[in-house]
GROMACS .gro file of C-alpha atoms in nm:
model
  202
    1MET     CA    1  -2.911   3.778   0.666
    2ASN     CA    2  -3.008   3.993   0.368
    3THR     CA    3  -3.210   3.877   0.068
    4HIS     CA    4  -2.910   3.865  -0.169
    5THR     CA    5  -2.711   3.645   0.069
    6THR     CA    6  -3.007   3.410   0.114
    7THR     CA    7  -3.056   3.389  -0.262
    8ARG     CA    8  -2.688   3.316  -0.324
    9SER     CA    9  -2.684   3.050  -0.051
   10GLY     CA   10  -2.996   2.889  -0.192
   11ALA     CA   11  -2.851   2.888  -0.542
   12ALA     CA   12  -2.527   2.735  -0.417
   13ILE     CA   13  -2.713   2.459  -0.232
   14PHE     CA   14  -2.924   2.390  -0.540
   15LEU     CA   15  -2.617   2.364  -0.765
   16ILE     CA   16  -2.437   2.135  -0.522
   17THR     CA   17  -2.747   1.915  -0.495
   18MET     CA   18  -2.777   1.893  -0.873
   19MET     CA   19  -2.408   1.807  -0.908
   20LEU     CA   20  -2.436   1.532  -0.648
   21PHE     CA   21  -2.750   1.400  -0.817
   22ALA     CA   22  -2.577   1.396  -1.155
   23GLN     CA   23  -2.276   1.214  -1.011
   24SER     CA   24  -2.505   0.961  -0.845
   25ALA     CA   25  -2.703   0.908  -1.165
   26ALA     CA   26  -2.385   0.855  -1.364
   27ALA     CA   27  -2.218   0.624  -1.113
   28ALA     CA   28  -2.133   0.283  -1.254
   29ASP     CA   29  -2.380   0.017  -1.142
   30ALA     CA   30  -2.247  -0.340  -1.148
   31GLU     CA   31  -2.595  -0.489  -1.107
   32GLN     CA   32  -2.722  -0.295  -1.408
   33GLY     CA   33  -2.411  -0.406  -1.594
   34LYS     CA   34  -2.481  -0.767  -1.504
   35GLU     CA   35  -2.836  -0.734  -1.637
   36ARG     CA   36  -2.724  -0.556  -1.955
   37GLY     CA   37  -2.448  -0.809  -2.004
   38PHE     CA   38  -2.673  -1.115  -1.991
   39THR     CA   39  -2.604  -1.187  -2.357
   40CYS     CA   40  -2.228  -1.164  -2.291
   41MET     CA   41  -2.262  -1.484  -2.089
   42GLY     CA   42  -2.363  -1.673  -2.403
   43CYS     CA   43  -1.999  -1.664  -2.518
   44HIS     CA   44  -1.778  -1.526  -2.242
   45GLY     CA   45  -1.944  -1.725  -1.964
   46ILE     CA   46  -1.883  -2.069  -2.115
   47ALA     CA   47  -1.549  -2.235  -2.045
   48GLY     CA   48  -1.361  -2.311  -2.365
   49TYR     CA   49  -1.634  -2.171  -2.593
   50ARG     CA   50  -1.506  -2.116  -2.948
   51ASN     CA   51  -1.563  -1.838  -3.195
   52ALA     CA   52  -1.696  -1.994  -3.518
   53TYR     CA   53  -1.460  -1.829  -3.767
   54PRO     CA   54  -1.177  -1.776  -3.731
   55SER     CA   55  -1.176  -2.051  -3.472
   56PHE     CA   56  -1.031  -1.952  -3.135
   57ARG     CA   57  -1.153  -1.976  -2.780
   58VAL     CA   58  -1.352  -1.670  -2.681
   59PRO     CA   59  -1.144  -1.448  -2.449
   60LYS     CA   60  -1.193  -1.451  -2.076
   61LEU     CA   61  -1.313  -1.117  -1.943
   62GLY     CA   62  -1.363  -1.168  -1.570
   63GLY     CA   63  -1.124  -0.935  -1.386
   64GLN     CA   64  -1.003  -0.762  -1.704
   65GLN     CA   65  -0.874  -0.403  -1.688
   66GLY     CA   66  -1.161  -0.154  -1.698
   67ALA     CA   67  -0.978   0.089  -1.924
   68TYR     CA   68  -0.915  -0.186  -2.177
   69ILE     CA   69  -1.279  -0.302  -2.171
   70GLU     CA   70  -1.389   0.057  -2.232
   71SER     CA   71  -1.152   0.112  -2.525
   72ALA     CA   72  -1.249  -0.223  -2.681
   73LEU     CA   73  -1.625  -0.164  -2.653
   74LEU     CA   74  -1.594   0.189  -2.791
   75ALA     CA   75  -1.388   0.057  -3.083
   76TYR     CA   76  -1.647  -0.213  -3.155
   77ARG     CA   77  -1.926   0.044  -3.124
   78ASP     CA   78  -1.775   0.290  -3.371
   79GLY     CA   79  -1.658   0.015  -3.606
   80THR     CA   80  -1.283   0.075  -3.580
   81ARG     CA   81  -1.241  -0.275  -3.437
   82GLN     CA   82  -1.397  -0.542  -3.652
   83HIS     CA   83  -1.597  -0.841  -3.532
   84PRO     CA   84  -1.956  -0.885  -3.656
   85THR     CA   85  -2.098  -1.024  -3.332
   86MET     CA   86  -1.925  -0.773  -3.106
   87ARG     CA   87  -2.012  -0.487  -3.341
   88ALA     CA   88  -2.379  -0.585  -3.326
   89HIS     CA   89  -2.379  -0.602  -2.946
   90ALA     CA   90  -2.179  -0.283  -2.891
   91ALA     CA   91  -2.372  -0.072  -3.142
   92SER     CA   92  -2.663  -0.023  -2.902
   93LEU     CA   93  -2.457   0.044  -2.589
   94THR     CA   94  -2.474   0.388  -2.432
   95ASP     CA   95  -2.177   0.535  -2.246
   96GLN     CA   96  -2.359   0.455  -1.921
   97ASP     CA   97  -2.415   0.095  -2.033
   98ILE     CA   98  -2.042   0.062  -2.093
   99GLU     CA   99  -1.957   0.201  -1.749
  100ASN     CA  100  -2.203  -0.042  -1.590
  101LEU     CA  101  -2.060  -0.334  -1.786
  102ILE     CA  102  -1.709  -0.239  -1.677
  103ALA     CA  103  -1.817  -0.235  -1.311
  104TRP     CA  104  -1.961  -0.585  -1.350
  105ILE     CA  105  -1.681  -0.735  -1.560
  106THR     CA  106  -1.396  -0.607  -1.344
  107SER     CA  107  -1.557  -0.758  -1.035
  108SER     CA  108  -1.658  -1.084  -1.204
  109GLY     CA  109  -1.469  -1.409  -1.234
  110ASP     CA  110  -1.497  -1.778  -1.166
  111THR     CA  111  -1.237  -2.010  -1.023
  112ARG     CA  112  -0.984  -2.104  -1.286
  113ASP     CA  113  -1.127  -2.447  -1.350
  114THR     CA  114  -1.124  -2.456  -1.727
  115ALA     CA  115  -0.913  -2.707  -1.914
  116THR     CA  116  -0.731  -2.440  -2.110
  117ALA     CA  117  -0.438  -2.375  -1.876
  118GLU     CA  118  -0.115  -2.526  -1.997
  119SER     CA  119   0.223  -2.582  -1.837
  120ALA     CA  120   0.427  -2.265  -1.819
  121ALA     CA  121   0.639  -2.203  -2.125
  122ARG     CA  122   1.011  -2.226  -2.071
  123VAL     CA  123   1.063  -1.873  -2.198
  124ALA     CA  124   1.012  -1.547  -2.016
  125PRO     CA  125   0.821  -1.268  -2.190
  126ALA     CA  126   1.027  -1.004  -2.366
  127ALA     CA  127   1.123  -0.688  -2.178
  128THR     CA  128   0.897  -0.489  -2.409
  129CYS     CA  129   0.600  -0.702  -2.297
  130ILE     CA  130   0.689  -0.659  -1.930
  131ALA     CA  131   0.700  -0.280  -1.956
  132CYS     CA  132   0.321  -0.264  -2.001
  133HIS     CA  133   0.182  -0.608  -1.921
  134GLY     CA  134   0.409  -0.701  -1.630
  135ALA     CA  135   0.623  -1.011  -1.585
  136ASP     CA  136   0.321  -1.231  -1.516
  137GLY     CA  137   0.073  -1.056  -1.745
  138GLU     CA  138  -0.122  -0.877  -1.472
  139GLY     CA  139  -0.035  -0.535  -1.610
  140VAL     CA  140   0.149  -0.240  -1.459
  141ILE     CA  141  -0.059   0.042  -1.610
  142PRO     CA  142  -0.439   0.057  -1.659
  143GLN     CA  143  -0.482   0.076  -2.036
  144PRO     CA  144  -0.315  -0.245  -2.166
  145PRO     CA  145  -0.520  -0.561  -2.111
  146THR     CA  146  -0.442  -0.822  -1.851
  147LEU     CA  147  -0.293  -1.124  -2.030
  148ALA     CA  148  -0.251  -1.366  -1.738
  149GLY     CA  149  -0.484  -1.662  -1.775
  150GLN     CA  150  -0.614  -1.557  -2.118
  151GLU     CA  151  -0.688  -1.829  -2.375
  152ALA     CA  152  -0.366  -1.915  -2.564
  153ASP     CA  153  -0.526  -1.940  -2.906
  154TYR     CA  154  -0.702  -1.606  -2.859
  155LEU     CA  155  -0.369  -1.444  -2.767
  156GLU     CA  156  -0.212  -1.592  -3.080
  157TYR     CA  157  -0.502  -1.464  -3.289
  158ALA     CA  158  -0.472  -1.113  -3.141
  159LEU     CA  159  -0.093  -1.097  -3.185
  160HIS     CA  160  -0.121  -1.206  -3.548
  161GLN     CA  161  -0.386  -0.936  -3.603
  162TYR     CA  162  -0.148  -0.671  -3.469
  163LYS     CA  163   0.134  -0.812  -3.679
  164ASP     CA  164  -0.060  -0.806  -4.008
  165GLY     CA  165  -0.224  -0.470  -3.932
  166THR     CA  166  -0.580  -0.604  -3.901
  167ARG     CA  167  -0.599  -0.464  -3.549
  168SER     CA  168  -0.469  -0.113  -3.495
  169GLY     CA  169  -0.218  -0.028  -3.226
  170THR     CA  170   0.104   0.158  -3.298
  171VAL     CA  171   0.300   0.008  -3.010
  172MET     CA  172   0.172  -0.346  -3.062
  173GLY     CA  173   0.214  -0.324  -3.438
  174ALA     CA  174   0.578  -0.224  -3.401
  175PHE     CA  175   0.647  -0.491  -3.141
  176THR     CA  176   0.480  -0.781  -3.321
  177ALA     CA  177   0.647  -0.697  -3.653
  178GLY     CA  178   0.961  -0.872  -3.534
  179LEU     CA  179   0.791  -1.179  -3.389
  180SER     CA  180   0.798  -1.515  -3.563
  181ASP     CA  181   0.505  -1.756  -3.544
  182ALA     CA  182   0.706  -1.956  -3.290
  183ASP     CA  183   0.764  -1.644  -3.077
  184ILE     CA  184   0.392  -1.568  -3.078
  185ALA     CA  185   0.304  -1.925  -2.982
  186GLN     CA  186   0.555  -1.918  -2.692
  187LEU     CA  187   0.427  -1.587  -2.558
  188ALA     CA  188   0.066  -1.704  -2.580
  189LYS     CA  189   0.152  -2.026  -2.398
  190PHE     CA  190   0.340  -1.841  -2.125
  191TYR     CA  191   0.067  -1.588  -2.049
  192SER     CA  192  -0.216  -1.841  -2.068
  193SER     CA  193  -0.039  -2.052  -1.805
  194GLN     CA  194  -0.042  -1.768  -1.550
  195ASP     CA  195  -0.326  -1.738  -1.299
  196GLY     CA  196  -0.540  -1.437  -1.379
  197LEU     CA  197  -0.846  -1.383  -1.597
  198LYS     CA  198  -1.162  -1.586  -1.537
  199ILE     CA  199  -1.476  -1.663  -1.730
  200LEU     CA  200  -1.769  -1.431  -1.655
  201GLN     CA  201  -2.024  -1.542  -1.400
  202GLN     CA  202  -2.372  -1.420  -1.319
   0.00000   0.00000   0.00000
């Protein structure tokens, strides 16, 4: 083997090693996410815990879609999604922190033992809801959030935000524009009655 071949082989091995090391270093770590997310438990780990103002039960996150968690945290971090507490928490998160949190949150969840589940609404969700969120709210594509098991009053709050333009989202804004308060309440009741999201657990 000549010197040039040896040099090229050595360089190739070095590059491959560095690439593998970089991938390993960047891999999502659920344990690190659990540690970083300790403060998340103060709200999202308490069954039925309420946001002070406006008053709604803090959303369940255990088992939520990773892509949705990422988009939400990035929006809180850059200020495009408004909530003082979440903005303060997200502002210091690195991209790696967010990946670690996603790994923890998507694998977390407690048994659905909260007192927030209600009897299923007597209406089925609209076809436009089903297209992204599925018939039972579990979701059919990664980006939209899972709705099954979410707190009903939080869902109402979020839908009203889309309707009045407080929360951005072209698709959701267009869809909610035609919903009455009664429609929103029925949808929230239906999805909250499905088995799905859980409170976070350490």
